[in-house]
Amino acid sequence: MKIQHNLKPLMKQHDIRNLTHLSEKTEVDYRKLHSFYTYRSKKIDPDVVEGICKTFKCEIGELLTLKK
């Protein structure tokens, strides 16, 4: 199983067009967001998840899903 994120649809829904804009809104470092977005990070950073969920006013389950 693999953890996947729904960041792209959430960004589109909230009219956030790129990670730079998301970084400004969330106050999360661009590099951390980029690693999360591209699945390069081996660990899920709680600060990234918290920043995204607060910005989009969503629950963790709306951002992250477990796929087979």
Coordinates of N, CA and C in Angstrom, one line a residue:
M1 N 0.8 -1.2 0.0 CA 0.0 0.0 0.0 C 0.9 1.2 0.0
K2 N 0.3 2.3 -0.5 CA 1.0 3.6 -0.7 C 0.2 4.7 -0.3
I3 N 0.7 5.7 0.4 CA 0.0 6.9 0.8 C 0.1 7.9 -0.4
Q4 N -1.0 8.4 -0.8 CA -1.0 9.4 -1.9 C -1.8 10.6 -1.4
H5 N -1.5 11.8 -2.1 CA -2.1 13.0 -1.7 C -3.0 13.5 -2.8
N6 N -3.9 14.4 -2.3 CA -4.9 15.0 -3.3 C -4.6 16.5 -3.4
L7 N -3.3 16.8 -3.4 CA -2.9 18.2 -3.4 C -3.3 18.9 -4.7
K8 N -3.0 18.3 -5.8 CA -3.3 19.0 -7.1 C -4.8 19.4 -7.2
P9 N -5.8 18.4 -6.9 CA -7.2 18.8 -7.0 C -7.5 19.9 -5.9
L10 N -7.0 19.8 -4.8 CA -7.2 20.8 -3.7 C -6.7 22.2 -4.2
M11 N -5.5 22.2 -4.8 CA -5.0 23.5 -5.3 C -5.9 24.1 -6.4
K12 N -6.3 23.2 -7.3 CA -7.2 23.7 -8.3 C -8.5 24.2 -7.8
Q13 N -9.1 23.5 -6.8 CA -10.4 23.9 -6.2 C -10.3 25.3 -5.6
H14 N -9.1 25.6 -5.0 CA -8.9 26.8 -4.3 C -8.2 27.9 -5.1
D15 N -8.1 27.6 -6.4 CA -7.4 28.6 -7.3 C -6.0 28.9 -7.0
I16 N -5.2 27.9 -6.5 CA -3.8 28.1 -6.3 C -3.1 27.4 -7.4
R17 N -2.4 28.2 -8.2 CA -1.9 27.6 -9.5 C -0.5 27.0 -9.4
N18 N 0.3 27.3 -8.3 CA 1.6 26.7 -8.3 C 2.1 26.6 -6.8
L19 N 3.2 25.9 -6.6 CA 3.7 25.7 -5.3 C 4.2 26.9 -4.6
T20 N 4.7 27.9 -5.4 CA 5.2 29.1 -4.8 C 4.0 29.8 -4.1
H21 N 2.9 29.9 -4.8 CA 1.7 30.6 -4.2 C 1.2 29.8 -3.0
L22 N 1.2 28.5 -3.1 CA 0.9 27.6 -1.9 C 1.8 27.8 -0.8
S23 N 3.1 28.0 -1.0 CA 4.1 28.2 0.0 C 3.8 29.5 0.7
E24 N 3.5 30.5 0.0 CA 3.1 31.8 0.6 C 1.9 31.7 1.4
K25 N 0.8 31.0 1.0 CA -0.4 30.9 1.7 C -0.3 30.1 3.0
T26 N 0.5 29.0 2.9 CA 0.7 28.0 4.0 C 1.8 28.5 5.0
E27 N 2.7 29.3 4.5 CA 3.9 29.7 5.2 C 4.8 28.5 5.5
V28 N 4.7 27.5 4.6 CA 5.6 26.3 4.6 C 6.6 26.5 3.5
D29 N 7.9 26.1 3.9 CA 9.0 26.2 3.0 C 8.7 25.6 1.6
Y30 N 9.0 26.3 0.5 CA 8.7 25.8 -0.8 C 9.4 24.4 -1.0
R31 N 10.6 24.2 -0.5 CA 11.3 22.9 -0.8 C 10.6 21.8 -0.1
K32 N 10.0 22.0 1.1 CA 9.3 21.0 1.8 C 8.0 20.6 1.0
L33 N 7.3 21.7 0.5 CA 6.1 21.4 -0.3 C 6.4 20.7 -1.6
H34 N 7.5 21.1 -2.2 CA 7.9 20.4 -3.5 C 8.2 18.9 -3.2
S35 N 8.9 18.6 -2.2 CA 9.3 17.2 -1.8 C 8.0 16.4 -1.6
F36 N 7.1 17.0 -0.9 CA 5.8 16.4 -0.6 C 5.0 16.2 -1.9
Y37 N 4.9 17.2 -2.7 CA 4.1 17.2 -3.9 C 4.6 16.2 -4.9
T38 N 6.0 16.0 -5.0 CA 6.6 15.1 -6.0 C 6.9 13.7 -5.4
Y39 N 6.4 13.5 -4.2 CA 6.6 12.2 -3.5 C 8.1 11.9 -3.3
R40 N 9.0 12.9 -3.2 CA 10.4 12.7 -3.0 C 10.7 12.5 -1.6
S41 N 9.9 13.0 -0.7 CA 10.1 12.9 0.7 C 9.8 11.5 1.2
K42 N 10.6 10.9 2.0 CA 10.4 9.5 2.5 C 9.4 9.6 3.7
K43 N 9.3 10.7 4.3 CA 8.5 10.9 5.5 C 7.5 12.0 5.3
I44 N 6.3 11.9 5.9 CA 5.3 12.9 5.8 C 5.6 13.9 6.9
D45 N 5.9 15.1 6.5 CA 6.2 16.2 7.5 C 4.9 16.7 8.1
P46 N 4.7 16.6 9.4 CA 3.5 17.1 10.0 C 3.3 18.6 9.8
D47 N 4.3 19.4 9.7 CA 4.2 20.9 9.4 C 3.6 21.1 8.0
V48 N 4.0 20.3 7.1 CA 3.4 20.5 5.7 C 2.0 20.1 5.7
V49 N 1.6 19.0 6.3 CA 0.2 18.5 6.3 C -0.6 19.5 7.1
E50 N -0.1 20.0 8.2 CA -0.9 21.0 9.0 C -1.1 22.3 8.2
G51 N -0.1 22.8 7.6 CA -0.2 24.0 6.8 C -1.2 23.9 5.7
I52 N -1.1 22.8 5.0 CA -2.1 22.5 3.9 C -3.5 22.4 4.4
C53 N -3.7 21.6 5.4 CA -5.0 21.4 5.9 C -5.6 22.7 6.5
K54 N -4.8 23.5 7.2 CA -5.3 24.8 7.7 C -5.7 25.7 6.5
T55 N -4.8 25.8 5.5 CA -5.1 26.7 4.4 C -6.3 26.3 3.6
F56 N -6.5 25.0 3.4 CA -7.7 24.5 2.6 C -8.9 24.2 3.5
K57 N -8.7 24.4 4.8 CA -9.8 24.0 5.8 C -10.3 22.6 5.5
C58 N -9.4 21.7 5.5 CA -9.8 20.3 5.2 C -9.2 19.4 6.3
E59 N -9.8 18.2 6.3 CA -9.3 17.2 7.2 C -8.1 16.4 6.6
I60 N -7.3 15.8 7.4 CA -6.2 15.0 6.9 C -6.7 14.0 5.8
G61 N -7.8 13.3 6.1 CA -8.3 12.3 5.2 C -8.7 12.9 3.8
E62 N -8.9 14.2 3.7 CA -9.3 14.8 2.4 C -8.0 15.1 1.6
L63 N -6.9 15.1 2.4 CA -5.6 15.4 1.7 C -4.8 14.1 1.4
L64 N -4.8 13.2 2.3 CA -4.1 11.9 2.2 C -5.0 10.7 2.1
T65 N -4.7 9.8 1.2 CA -5.4 8.5 1.0 C -4.4 7.4 0.9
L66 N -4.9 6.2 1.3 CA -4.1 5.0 1.2 C -4.5 4.2 0.0
K67 N -3.6 4.0 -0.9 CA -3.9 3.3 -2.2 C -3.2 1.9 -2.2
K68 N -3.8 1.0 -2.8 CA -3.2 -0.4 -3.0 C -2.2 -0.3 -4.1

